[in-house]
Amino acid sequence: MFKQAKSIGRARSRIYVFILATISLAVCATAGSISCNSLGADTEKSFMDLMHEAMASMDKAMGSAPMTGDPDHDFAAMMIPHHQGAIDMAKAELLYGKDTALRRLAQEIVVTQEQEIEVMRTRLKQLKLQ
């Protein structure tokens, strides 16, 4: 019973985060300004510049991720920068993209992969305590 209630609570939290992200993006879009920067991305740069920066940053972070030989630790350590790269690319799509299906996907990527990064960081902390 408690597990089910906890699961429902988590699902509601995810829905609220998604709704807030969607509302903020809608406000940004209706403001008619591509410089609306609530996404934390630099609108002074082109889409391709943002994509290249995201890839370079992701590659660098993945290359310097601390490896221990423990598959669980190493998986999380590598996936965190990988997910961050996807978030950065999705934010570029949200700034410059026009296709509604891809923009919706980009919104979902930002919300879900931020949550997944938090799960992996929590697990890494737990693994260090073991």
JSON list of C-alpha atoms in Angstrom, two decimals:
[
{"chain": "A", "resi": 1, "resn": "MET", "atom": "CA", "xyz": [0.00, 0.00, 0.00]},
{"chain": "A", "resi": 2, "resn": "PHE", "atom": "CA", "xyz": [2.77, 2.45, 0.94]},
{"chain": "A", "resi": 3, "resn": "LYS", "atom": "CA", "xyz": [4.78, 1.56, -2.17]},
{"chain": "A", "resi": 4, "resn": "GLN", "atom": "CA", "xyz": [1.76, 2.27, -4.35]},
{"chain": "A", "resi": 5, "resn": "ALA", "atom": "CA", "xyz": [1.14, 5.62, -2.63]},
{"chain": "A", "resi": 6, "resn": "LYS", "atom": "CA", "xyz": [4.81, 6.54, -2.99]},
{"chain": "A", "resi": 7, "resn": "SER", "atom": "CA", "xyz": [4.69, 5.63, -6.69]},
{"chain": "A", "resi": 8, "resn": "ILE", "atom": "CA", "xyz": [1.59, 7.76, -7.21]},
{"chain": "A", "resi": 9, "resn": "GLY", "atom": "CA", "xyz": [3.28, 10.67, -5.42]},
{"chain": "A", "resi": 10, "resn": "ARG", "atom": "CA", "xyz": [6.32, 10.39, -7.70]},
{"chain": "A", "resi": 11, "resn": "ALA", "atom": "CA", "xyz": [4.11, 10.26, -10.78]},
{"chain": "A", "resi": 12, "resn": "ARG", "atom": "CA", "xyz": [2.25, 13.39, -9.64]},
{"chain": "A", "resi": 13, "resn": "SER", "atom": "CA", "xyz": [5.55, 15.19, -9.02]},
{"chain": "A", "resi": 14, "resn": "ARG", "atom": "CA", "xyz": [6.73, 14.34, -12.53]},
{"chain": "A", "resi": 15, "resn": "ILE", "atom": "CA", "xyz": [3.46, 15.54, -13.99]},
{"chain": "A", "resi": 16, "resn": "TYR", "atom": "CA", "xyz": [3.70, 18.84, -12.08]},
{"chain": "A", "resi": 17, "resn": "VAL", "atom": "CA", "xyz": [7.29, 19.39, -13.24]},
{"chain": "A", "resi": 18, "resn": "PHE", "atom": "CA", "xyz": [6.29, 18.62, -16.82]},
{"chain": "A", "resi": 19, "resn": "ILE", "atom": "CA", "xyz": [3.29, 20.96, -16.64]},
{"chain": "A", "resi": 20, "resn": "LEU", "atom": "CA", "xyz": [5.43, 23.78, -15.23]},
{"chain": "A", "resi": 21, "resn": "ALA", "atom": "CA", "xyz": [8.06, 23.27, -17.92]},
{"chain": "A", "resi": 22, "resn": "THR", "atom": "CA", "xyz": [5.38, 23.24, -20.62]},
{"chain": "A", "resi": 23, "resn": "ILE", "atom": "CA", "xyz": [3.75, 26.41, -19.27]},
{"chain": "A", "resi": 24, "resn": "SER", "atom": "CA", "xyz": [7.06, 28.26, -19.09]},
{"chain": "A", "resi": 25, "resn": "LEU", "atom": "CA", "xyz": [7.88, 27.24, -22.65]},
{"chain": "A", "resi": 26, "resn": "ALA", "atom": "CA", "xyz": [4.43, 28.30, -23.83]},
{"chain": "A", "resi": 27, "resn": "VAL", "atom": "CA", "xyz": [4.83, 31.70, -22.18]},
{"chain": "A", "resi": 28, "resn": "CYS", "atom": "CA", "xyz": [8.22, 32.05, -23.82]},
{"chain": "A", "resi": 29, "resn": "ALA", "atom": "CA", "xyz": [6.80, 31.10, -27.22]},
{"chain": "A", "resi": 30, "resn": "THR", "atom": "CA", "xyz": [3.81, 33.43, -26.98]},
{"chain": "A", "resi": 31, "resn": "ALA", "atom": "CA", "xyz": [6.07, 36.29, -25.94]},
{"chain": "A", "resi": 32, "resn": "GLY", "atom": "CA", "xyz": [7.33, 36.04, -29.51]},
{"chain": "A", "resi": 33, "resn": "SER", "atom": "CA", "xyz": [10.95, 36.41, -28.56]},
{"chain": "A", "resi": 34, "resn": "ILE", "atom": "CA", "xyz": [13.58, 33.84, -29.40]},
{"chain": "A", "resi": 35, "resn": "SER", "atom": "CA", "xyz": [15.77, 35.49, -26.80]},
{"chain": "A", "resi": 36, "resn": "CYS", "atom": "CA", "xyz": [13.49, 34.31, -24.01]},
{"chain": "A", "resi": 37, "resn": "ASN", "atom": "CA", "xyz": [16.23, 32.60, -22.06]},
{"chain": "A", "resi": 38, "resn": "SER", "atom": "CA", "xyz": [14.49, 30.72, -19.25]},
{"chain": "A", "resi": 39, "resn": "LEU", "atom": "CA", "xyz": [16.03, 27.59, -20.75]},
{"chain": "A", "resi": 40, "resn": "GLY", "atom": "CA", "xyz": [19.52, 28.67, -19.78]},
{"chain": "A", "resi": 41, "resn": "ALA", "atom": "CA", "xyz": [20.77, 28.57, -23.38]},
{"chain": "A", "resi": 42, "resn": "ASP", "atom": "CA", "xyz": [22.66, 31.29, -25.19]},
{"chain": "A", "resi": 43, "resn": "THR", "atom": "CA", "xyz": [20.46, 32.73, -27.94]},
{"chain": "A", "resi": 44, "resn": "GLU", "atom": "CA", "xyz": [23.29, 34.84, -29.29]},
{"chain": "A", "resi": 45, "resn": "LYS", "atom": "CA", "xyz": [24.68, 31.66, -30.84]},
{"chain": "A", "resi": 46, "resn": "SER", "atom": "CA", "xyz": [23.34, 29.75, -33.80]},
{"chain": "A", "resi": 47, "resn": "PHE", "atom": "CA", "xyz": [21.60, 26.41, -33.48]},
{"chain": "A", "resi": 48, "resn": "MET", "atom": "CA", "xyz": [24.66, 24.62, -34.89]},
{"chain": "A", "resi": 49, "resn": "ASP", "atom": "CA", "xyz": [26.99, 26.44, -32.48]},
{"chain": "A", "resi": 50, "resn": "LEU", "atom": "CA", "xyz": [24.83, 25.30, -29.56]},
{"chain": "A", "resi": 51, "resn": "MET", "atom": "CA", "xyz": [24.75, 21.72, -30.85]},
{"chain": "A", "resi": 52, "resn": "HIS", "atom": "CA", "xyz": [28.53, 21.62, -31.33]},
{"chain": "A", "resi": 53, "resn": "GLU", "atom": "CA", "xyz": [29.09, 23.08, -27.87]},
{"chain": "A", "resi": 54, "resn": "ALA", "atom": "CA", "xyz": [26.73, 20.49, -26.35]},
{"chain": "A", "resi": 55, "resn": "MET", "atom": "CA", "xyz": [28.61, 17.65, -28.07]},
{"chain": "A", "resi": 56, "resn": "ALA", "atom": "CA", "xyz": [32.04, 19.00, -27.09]},
{"chain": "A", "resi": 57, "resn": "SER", "atom": "CA", "xyz": [30.98, 19.50, -23.48]},
{"chain": "A", "resi": 58, "resn": "MET", "atom": "CA", "xyz": [29.41, 16.04, -23.32]},
{"chain": "A", "resi": 59, "resn": "ASP", "atom": "CA", "xyz": [32.48, 14.37, -24.87]},
{"chain": "A", "resi": 60, "resn": "LYS", "atom": "CA", "xyz": [34.81, 16.14, -22.45]},
{"chain": "A", "resi": 61, "resn": "ALA", "atom": "CA", "xyz": [32.69, 15.29, -19.39]},
{"chain": "A", "resi": 62, "resn": "MET", "atom": "CA", "xyz": [32.26, 11.65, -20.45]},
{"chain": "A", "resi": 63, "resn": "GLY", "atom": "CA", "xyz": [36.00, 11.38, -21.08]},
{"chain": "A", "resi": 64, "resn": "SER", "atom": "CA", "xyz": [36.81, 12.66, -17.62]},
{"chain": "A", "resi": 65, "resn": "ALA", "atom": "CA", "xyz": [34.11, 10.70, -15.76]},
{"chain": "A", "resi": 66, "resn": "PRO", "atom": "CA", "xyz": [35.72, 8.80, -12.88]},
{"chain": "A", "resi": 67, "resn": "MET", "atom": "CA", "xyz": [35.80, 5.07, -13.64]},
{"chain": "A", "resi": 68, "resn": "THR", "atom": "CA", "xyz": [36.08, 2.57, -10.78]},
{"chain": "A", "resi": 69, "resn": "GLY", "atom": "CA", "xyz": [35.55, -0.78, -12.47]},
{"chain": "A", "resi": 70, "resn": "ASP", "atom": "CA", "xyz": [32.14, -1.11, -10.76]},
{"chain": "A", "resi": 71, "resn": "PRO", "atom": "CA", "xyz": [29.61, -1.37, -13.60]},
{"chain": "A", "resi": 72, "resn": "ASP", "atom": "CA", "xyz": [26.86, 0.39, -11.63]},
{"chain": "A", "resi": 73, "resn": "HIS", "atom": "CA", "xyz": [29.08, 3.32, -10.68]},
{"chain": "A", "resi": 74, "resn": "ASP", "atom": "CA", "xyz": [30.68, 3.62, -14.10]},
{"chain": "A", "resi": 75, "resn": "PHE", "atom": "CA", "xyz": [27.33, 3.41, -15.90]},
{"chain": "A", "resi": 76, "resn": "ALA", "atom": "CA", "xyz": [25.90, 6.29, -13.84]},
{"chain": "A", "resi": 77, "resn": "ALA", "atom": "CA", "xyz": [29.12, 8.31, -14.05]},
{"chain": "A", "resi": 78, "resn": "MET", "atom": "CA", "xyz": [29.06, 8.12, -17.87]},
{"chain": "A", "resi": 79, "resn": "MET", "atom": "CA", "xyz": [25.32, 8.54, -18.31]},
{"chain": "A", "resi": 80, "resn": "ILE", "atom": "CA", "xyz": [25.10, 11.78, -16.32]},
{"chain": "A", "resi": 81, "resn": "PRO", "atom": "CA", "xyz": [27.10, 13.83, -18.85]},
{"chain": "A", "resi": 82, "resn": "HIS", "atom": "CA", "xyz": [25.44, 11.91, -21.70]},
{"chain": "A", "resi": 83, "resn": "HIS", "atom": "CA", "xyz": [22.01, 12.95, -20.42]},
{"chain": "A", "resi": 84, "resn": "GLN", "atom": "CA", "xyz": [23.22, 16.52, -19.85]},
{"chain": "A", "resi": 85, "resn": "GLY", "atom": "CA", "xyz": [24.33, 16.62, -23.48]},
{"chain": "A", "resi": 86, "resn": "ALA", "atom": "CA", "xyz": [20.86, 15.52, -24.56]},
{"chain": "A", "resi": 87, "resn": "ILE", "atom": "CA", "xyz": [19.32, 18.23, -22.38]},
{"chain": "A", "resi": 88, "resn": "ASP", "atom": "CA", "xyz": [21.58, 20.89, -23.87]},
{"chain": "A", "resi": 89, "resn": "MET", "atom": "CA", "xyz": [20.68, 19.76, -27.40]},
{"chain": "A", "resi": 90, "resn": "ALA", "atom": "CA", "xyz": [16.97, 19.67, -26.55]},
{"chain": "A", "resi": 91, "resn": "LYS", "atom": "CA", "xyz": [17.19, 23.25, -25.26]},
{"chain": "A", "resi": 92, "resn": "ALA", "atom": "CA", "xyz": [18.70, 24.31, -28.58]},
{"chain": "A", "resi": 93, "resn": "GLU", "atom": "CA", "xyz": [15.79, 22.62, -30.37]},
{"chain": "A", "resi": 94, "resn": "LEU", "atom": "CA", "xyz": [13.35, 24.48, -28.13]},
{"chain": "A", "resi": 95, "resn": "LEU", "atom": "CA", "xyz": [15.02, 27.79, -28.96]},
{"chain": "A", "resi": 96, "resn": "TYR", "atom": "CA", "xyz": [15.21, 27.32, -32.71]},
{"chain": "A", "resi": 97, "resn": "GLY", "atom": "CA", "xyz": [13.04, 24.38, -33.76]},
{"chain": "A", "resi": 98, "resn": "LYS", "atom": "CA", "xyz": [9.66, 24.83, -35.40]},
{"chain": "A", "resi": 99, "resn": "ASP", "atom": "CA", "xyz": [8.31, 21.26, -35.69]},
{"chain": "A", "resi": 100, "resn": "THR", "atom": "CA", "xyz": [5.74, 20.79, -32.93]},
{"chain": "A", "resi": 101, "resn": "ALA", "atom": "CA", "xyz": [6.39, 17.06, -32.53]},
{"chain": "A", "resi": 102, "resn": "LEU", "atom": "CA", "xyz": [10.14, 17.57, -32.15]},
{"chain": "A", "resi": 103, "resn": "ARG", "atom": "CA", "xyz": [9.65, 20.51, -29.79]},
{"chain": "A", "resi": 104, "resn": "ARG", "atom": "CA", "xyz": [7.35, 18.34, -27.66]},
{"chain": "A", "resi": 105, "resn": "LEU", "atom": "CA", "xyz": [9.98, 15.59, -27.65]},
{"chain": "A", "resi": 106, "resn": "ALA", "atom": "CA", "xyz": [12.64, 18.14, -26.67]},
{"chain": "A", "resi": 107, "resn": "GLN", "atom": "CA", "xyz": [10.45, 19.29, -23.75]},
{"chain": "A", "resi": 108, "resn": "GLU", "atom": "CA", "xyz": [10.10, 15.70, -22.59]},
{"chain": "A", "resi": 109, "resn": "ILE", "atom": "CA", "xyz": [13.85, 15.14, -22.90]},
{"chain": "A", "resi": 110, "resn": "VAL", "atom": "CA", "xyz": [14.59, 18.14, -20.70]},
{"chain": "A", "resi": 111, "resn": "VAL", "atom": "CA", "xyz": [12.15, 17.10, -17.98]},
{"chain": "A", "resi": 112, "resn": "THR", "atom": "CA", "xyz": [12.78, 13.36, -17.91]},
{"chain": "A", "resi": 113, "resn": "GLN", "atom": "CA", "xyz": [16.54, 13.42, -18.33]},
{"chain": "A", "resi": 114, "resn": "GLU", "atom": "CA", "xyz": [16.95, 16.03, -15.59]},
{"chain": "A", "resi": 115, "resn": "GLN", "atom": "CA", "xyz": [15.01, 13.68, -13.31]},
{"chain": "A", "resi": 116, "resn": "GLU", "atom": "CA", "xyz": [17.12, 10.72, -14.42]},
{"chain": "A", "resi": 117, "resn": "ILE", "atom": "CA", "xyz": [20.33, 12.65, -13.73]},
{"chain": "A", "resi": 118, "resn": "GLU", "atom": "CA", "xyz": [19.07, 13.27, -10.19]},
{"chain": "A", "resi": 119, "resn": "VAL", "atom": "CA", "xyz": [18.36, 9.54, -9.74]},
{"chain": "A", "resi": 120, "resn": "MET", "atom": "CA", "xyz": [21.86, 8.64, -10.97]},
{"chain": "A", "resi": 121, "resn": "ARG", "atom": "CA", "xyz": [23.50, 11.22, -8.69]},
{"chain": "A", "resi": 122, "resn": "THR", "atom": "CA", "xyz": [21.56, 9.83, -5.74]},
{"chain": "A", "resi": 123, "resn": "ARG", "atom": "CA", "xyz": [22.59, 6.28, -6.63]},
{"chain": "A", "resi": 124, "resn": "LEU", "atom": "CA", "xyz": [26.24, 7.31, -6.97]},
{"chain": "A", "resi": 125, "resn": "LYS", "atom": "CA", "xyz": [26.11, 8.78, -3.46]},
{"chain": "A", "resi": 126, "resn": "GLN", "atom": "CA", "xyz": [24.55, 5.56, -2.16]},
{"chain": "A", "resi": 127, "resn": "LEU", "atom": "CA", "xyz": [27.16, 3.41, -3.91]},
{"chain": "A", "resi": 128, "resn": "LYS", "atom": "CA", "xyz": [29.95, 5.43, -2.29]},
{"chain": "A", "resi": 129, "resn": "LEU", "atom": "CA", "xyz": [28.43, 4.76, 1.13]},
{"chain": "A", "resi": 130, "resn": "GLN", "atom": "CA", "xyz": [28.38, 1.00, 0.59]}
]
